[in-house]
PDB file of C-alpha atoms in Angstrom:
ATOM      1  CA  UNK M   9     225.108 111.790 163.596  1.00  0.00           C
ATOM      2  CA  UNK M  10     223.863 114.659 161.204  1.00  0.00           C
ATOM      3  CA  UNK M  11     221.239 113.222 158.437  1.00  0.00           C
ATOM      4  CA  UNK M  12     220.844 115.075 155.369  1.00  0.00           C
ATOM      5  CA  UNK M  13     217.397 115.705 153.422  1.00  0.00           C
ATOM      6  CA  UNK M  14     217.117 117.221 150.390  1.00  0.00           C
ATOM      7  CA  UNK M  15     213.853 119.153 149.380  1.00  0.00           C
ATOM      8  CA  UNK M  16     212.813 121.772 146.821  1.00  0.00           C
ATOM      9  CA  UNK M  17     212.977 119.628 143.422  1.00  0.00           C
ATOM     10  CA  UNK M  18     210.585 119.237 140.335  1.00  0.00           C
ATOM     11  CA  UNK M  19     209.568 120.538 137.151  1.00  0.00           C
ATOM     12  CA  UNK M  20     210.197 123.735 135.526  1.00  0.00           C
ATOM     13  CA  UNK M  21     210.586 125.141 132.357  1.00  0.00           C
ATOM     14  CA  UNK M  22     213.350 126.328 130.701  1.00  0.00           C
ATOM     15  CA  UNK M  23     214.025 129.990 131.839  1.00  0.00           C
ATOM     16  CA  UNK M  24     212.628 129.077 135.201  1.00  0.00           C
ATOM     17  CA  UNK M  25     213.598 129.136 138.449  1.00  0.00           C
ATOM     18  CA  UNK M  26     214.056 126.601 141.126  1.00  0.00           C
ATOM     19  CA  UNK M  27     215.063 126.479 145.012  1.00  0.00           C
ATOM     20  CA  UNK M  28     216.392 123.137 146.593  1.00  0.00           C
ATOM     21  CA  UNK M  29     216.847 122.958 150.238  1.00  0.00           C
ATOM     22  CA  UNK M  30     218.873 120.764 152.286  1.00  0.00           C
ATOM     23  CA  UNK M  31     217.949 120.282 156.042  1.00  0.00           C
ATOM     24  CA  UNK M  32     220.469 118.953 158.420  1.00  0.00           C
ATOM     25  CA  UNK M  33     219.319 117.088 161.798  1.00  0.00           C
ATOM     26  CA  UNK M  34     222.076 116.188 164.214  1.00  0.00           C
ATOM     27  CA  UNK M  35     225.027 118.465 165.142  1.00  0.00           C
ATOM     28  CA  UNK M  36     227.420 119.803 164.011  1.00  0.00           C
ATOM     29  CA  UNK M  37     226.269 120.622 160.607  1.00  0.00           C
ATOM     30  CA  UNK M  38     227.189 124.339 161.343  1.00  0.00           C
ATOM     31  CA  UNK M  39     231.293 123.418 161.278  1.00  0.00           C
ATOM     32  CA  UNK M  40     231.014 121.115 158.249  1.00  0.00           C
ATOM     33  CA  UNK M  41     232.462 122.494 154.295  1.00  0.00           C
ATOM     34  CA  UNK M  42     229.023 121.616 152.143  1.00  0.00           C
ATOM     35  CA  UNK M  43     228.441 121.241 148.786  1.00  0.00           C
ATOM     36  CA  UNK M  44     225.941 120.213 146.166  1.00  0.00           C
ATOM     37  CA  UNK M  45     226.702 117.941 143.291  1.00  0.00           C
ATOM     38  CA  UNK M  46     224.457 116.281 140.551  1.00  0.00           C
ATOM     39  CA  UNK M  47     223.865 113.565 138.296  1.00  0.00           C
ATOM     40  CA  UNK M  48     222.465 113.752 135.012  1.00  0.00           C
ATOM     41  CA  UNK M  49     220.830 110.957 133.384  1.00  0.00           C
ATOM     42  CA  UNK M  50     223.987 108.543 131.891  1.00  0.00           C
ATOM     43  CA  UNK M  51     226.388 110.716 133.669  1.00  0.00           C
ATOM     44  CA  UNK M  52     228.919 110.445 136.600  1.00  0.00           C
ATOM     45  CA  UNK M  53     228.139 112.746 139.388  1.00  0.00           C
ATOM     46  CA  UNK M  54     229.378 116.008 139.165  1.00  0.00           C
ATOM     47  CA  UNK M  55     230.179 118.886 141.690  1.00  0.00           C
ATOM     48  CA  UNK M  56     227.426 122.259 141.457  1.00  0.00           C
ATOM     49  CA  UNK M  57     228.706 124.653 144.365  1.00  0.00           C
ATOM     50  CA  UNK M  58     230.424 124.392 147.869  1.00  0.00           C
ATOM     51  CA  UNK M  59     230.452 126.575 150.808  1.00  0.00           C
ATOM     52  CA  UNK M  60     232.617 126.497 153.657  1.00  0.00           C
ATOM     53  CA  UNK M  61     231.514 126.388 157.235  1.00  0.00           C
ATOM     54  CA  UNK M  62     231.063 130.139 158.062  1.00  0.00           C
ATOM     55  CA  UNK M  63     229.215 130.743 154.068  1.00  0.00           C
ATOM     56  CA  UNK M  64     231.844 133.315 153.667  1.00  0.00           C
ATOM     57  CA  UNK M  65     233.758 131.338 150.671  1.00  0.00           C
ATOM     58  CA  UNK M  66     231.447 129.754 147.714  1.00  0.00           C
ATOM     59  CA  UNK M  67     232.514 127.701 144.739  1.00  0.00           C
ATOM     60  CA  UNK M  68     230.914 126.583 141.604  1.00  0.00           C
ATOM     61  CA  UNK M  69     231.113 125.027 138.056  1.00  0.00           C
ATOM     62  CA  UNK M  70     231.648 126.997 135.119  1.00  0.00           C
ATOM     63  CA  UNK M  71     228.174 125.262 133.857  1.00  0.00           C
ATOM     64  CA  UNK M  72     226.195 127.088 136.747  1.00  0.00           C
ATOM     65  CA  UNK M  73     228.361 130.263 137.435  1.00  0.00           C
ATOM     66  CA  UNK M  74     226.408 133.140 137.789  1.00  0.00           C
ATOM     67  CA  UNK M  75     222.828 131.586 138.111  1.00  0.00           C
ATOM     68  CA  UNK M  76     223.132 129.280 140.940  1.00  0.00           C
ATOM     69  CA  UNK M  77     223.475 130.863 144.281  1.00  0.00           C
ATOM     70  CA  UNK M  78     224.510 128.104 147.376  1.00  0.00           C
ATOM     71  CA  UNK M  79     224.474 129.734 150.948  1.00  0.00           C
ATOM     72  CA  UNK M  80     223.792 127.995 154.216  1.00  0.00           C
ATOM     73  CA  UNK M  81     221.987 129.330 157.410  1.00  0.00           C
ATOM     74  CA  UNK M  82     223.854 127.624 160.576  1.00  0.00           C
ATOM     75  CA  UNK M  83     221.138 128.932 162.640  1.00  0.00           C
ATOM     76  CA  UNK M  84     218.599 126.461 160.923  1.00  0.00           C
ATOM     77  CA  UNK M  85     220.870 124.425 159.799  1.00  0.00           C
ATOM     78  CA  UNK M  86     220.063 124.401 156.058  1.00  0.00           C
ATOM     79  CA  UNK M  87     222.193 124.523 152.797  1.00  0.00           C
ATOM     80  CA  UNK M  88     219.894 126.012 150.172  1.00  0.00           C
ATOM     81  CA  UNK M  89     220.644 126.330 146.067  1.00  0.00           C
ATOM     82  CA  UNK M  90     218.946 128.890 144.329  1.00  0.00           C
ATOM     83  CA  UNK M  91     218.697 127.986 140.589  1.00  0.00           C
ATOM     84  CA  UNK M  92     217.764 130.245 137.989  1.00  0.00           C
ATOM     85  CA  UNK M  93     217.551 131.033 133.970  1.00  0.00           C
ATOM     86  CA  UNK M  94     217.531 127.240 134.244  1.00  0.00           C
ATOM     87  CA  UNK M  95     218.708 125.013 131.186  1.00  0.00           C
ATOM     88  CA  UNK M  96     217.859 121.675 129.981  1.00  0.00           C
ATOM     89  CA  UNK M  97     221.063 120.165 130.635  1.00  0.00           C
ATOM     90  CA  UNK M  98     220.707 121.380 134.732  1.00  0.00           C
ATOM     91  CA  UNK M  99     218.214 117.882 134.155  1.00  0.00           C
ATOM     92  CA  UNK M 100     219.711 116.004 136.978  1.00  0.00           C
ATOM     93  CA  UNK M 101     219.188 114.605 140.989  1.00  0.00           C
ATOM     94  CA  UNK M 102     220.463 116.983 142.986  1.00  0.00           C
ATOM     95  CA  UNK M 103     222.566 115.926 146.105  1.00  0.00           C
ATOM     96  CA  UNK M 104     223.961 117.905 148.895  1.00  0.00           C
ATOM     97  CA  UNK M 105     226.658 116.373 150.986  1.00  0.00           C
ATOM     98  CA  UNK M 106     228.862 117.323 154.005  1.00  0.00           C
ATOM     99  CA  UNK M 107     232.894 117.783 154.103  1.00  0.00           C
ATOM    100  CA  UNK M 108     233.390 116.534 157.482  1.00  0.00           C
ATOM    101  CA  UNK M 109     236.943 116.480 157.180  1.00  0.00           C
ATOM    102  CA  UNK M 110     236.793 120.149 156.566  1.00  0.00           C
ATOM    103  CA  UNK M 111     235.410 121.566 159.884  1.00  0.00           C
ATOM    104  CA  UNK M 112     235.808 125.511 160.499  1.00  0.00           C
ATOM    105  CA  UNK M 113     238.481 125.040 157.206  1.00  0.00           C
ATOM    106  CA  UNK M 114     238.869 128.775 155.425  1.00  0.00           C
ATOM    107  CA  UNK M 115     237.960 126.739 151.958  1.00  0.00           C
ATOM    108  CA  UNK M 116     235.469 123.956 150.790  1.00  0.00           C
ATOM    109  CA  UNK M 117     236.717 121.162 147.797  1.00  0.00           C
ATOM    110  CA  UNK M 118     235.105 120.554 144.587  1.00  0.00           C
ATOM    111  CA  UNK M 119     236.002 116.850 144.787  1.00  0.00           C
ATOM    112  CA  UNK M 120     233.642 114.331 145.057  1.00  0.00           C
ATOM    113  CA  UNK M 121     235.438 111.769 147.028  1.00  0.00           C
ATOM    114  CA  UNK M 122     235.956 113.979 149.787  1.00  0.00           C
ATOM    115  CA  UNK M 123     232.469 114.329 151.082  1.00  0.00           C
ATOM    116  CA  UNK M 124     231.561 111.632 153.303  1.00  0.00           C
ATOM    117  CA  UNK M 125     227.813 112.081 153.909  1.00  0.00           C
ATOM    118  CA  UNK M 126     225.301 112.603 151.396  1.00  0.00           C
ATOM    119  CA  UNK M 127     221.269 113.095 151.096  1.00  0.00           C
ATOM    120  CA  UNK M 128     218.869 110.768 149.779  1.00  0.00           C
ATOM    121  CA  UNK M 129     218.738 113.516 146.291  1.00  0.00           C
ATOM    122  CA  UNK M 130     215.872 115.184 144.750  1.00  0.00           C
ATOM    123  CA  UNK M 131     214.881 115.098 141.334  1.00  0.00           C
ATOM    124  CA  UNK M 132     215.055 118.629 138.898  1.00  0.00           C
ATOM    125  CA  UNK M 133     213.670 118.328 135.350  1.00  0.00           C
ATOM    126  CA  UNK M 134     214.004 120.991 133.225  1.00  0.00           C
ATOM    127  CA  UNK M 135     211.789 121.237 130.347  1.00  0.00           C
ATOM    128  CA  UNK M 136     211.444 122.776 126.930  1.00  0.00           C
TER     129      UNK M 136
END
């Protein structure tokens, strides 16, 4: 059973950069679609970025296109996020979650309801 663990969160100012982490223990994280997803304070949770399996395809939200970065490293199996030229409104938990559904699958979803496991979150505040 693979356990997720998110890592990498705190406080930065506006401008900044950040780096969350997400280590996987159990097998077989390597196969698995993953994505990150947030939730502001008041808000729903929203989808960040996905990756599939192999890290070949990514996908993100319009909100965080071209300063988040997701990628994965099978070997150790971690998903990582790097944030940068970060706003106020990137003020959220962070999760990341696995796609089991989508093992070795050429594309990863943006939809919430179809990741089935999820990390505990960390916390990113983003300040003025």
């Amino acid at each position: 059973q693979v356990q997720l663990e998110e890592s990498g969160g705190g406080l930065v100012q506006a401008g900044g950069s950040l780096r969350l982490s997400c280590e996987a223990s159990g097998r077989p994280f390597s196969t698995y679609a993953m994505g990150w997803f947030r939730r502001a304070p008041g808000k729903e949770r929203e989808f960040v970025a996905a990756v599939t399996w192999s890290g070949e395809a990514t996908y993100y939200a319009d909100s965080v296109k071209g300063r988040f970065t997701i990628s994965r490293d099978n070997n150790k199996n971690t998903l990582t996020l790097q944030m940068k030229s970060l706003k106020l409104e990137d003020t959220a938990v962070y999760y990341c979650a696995a796609d089991r559904s989508r093992s070795f699958s050429w594309y990863a979803t943006r939809q919430l309801s179809d990741y089935d496991l999820w990390g505990q979150g960390t916390q990113v505040t983003v300040s003025s």
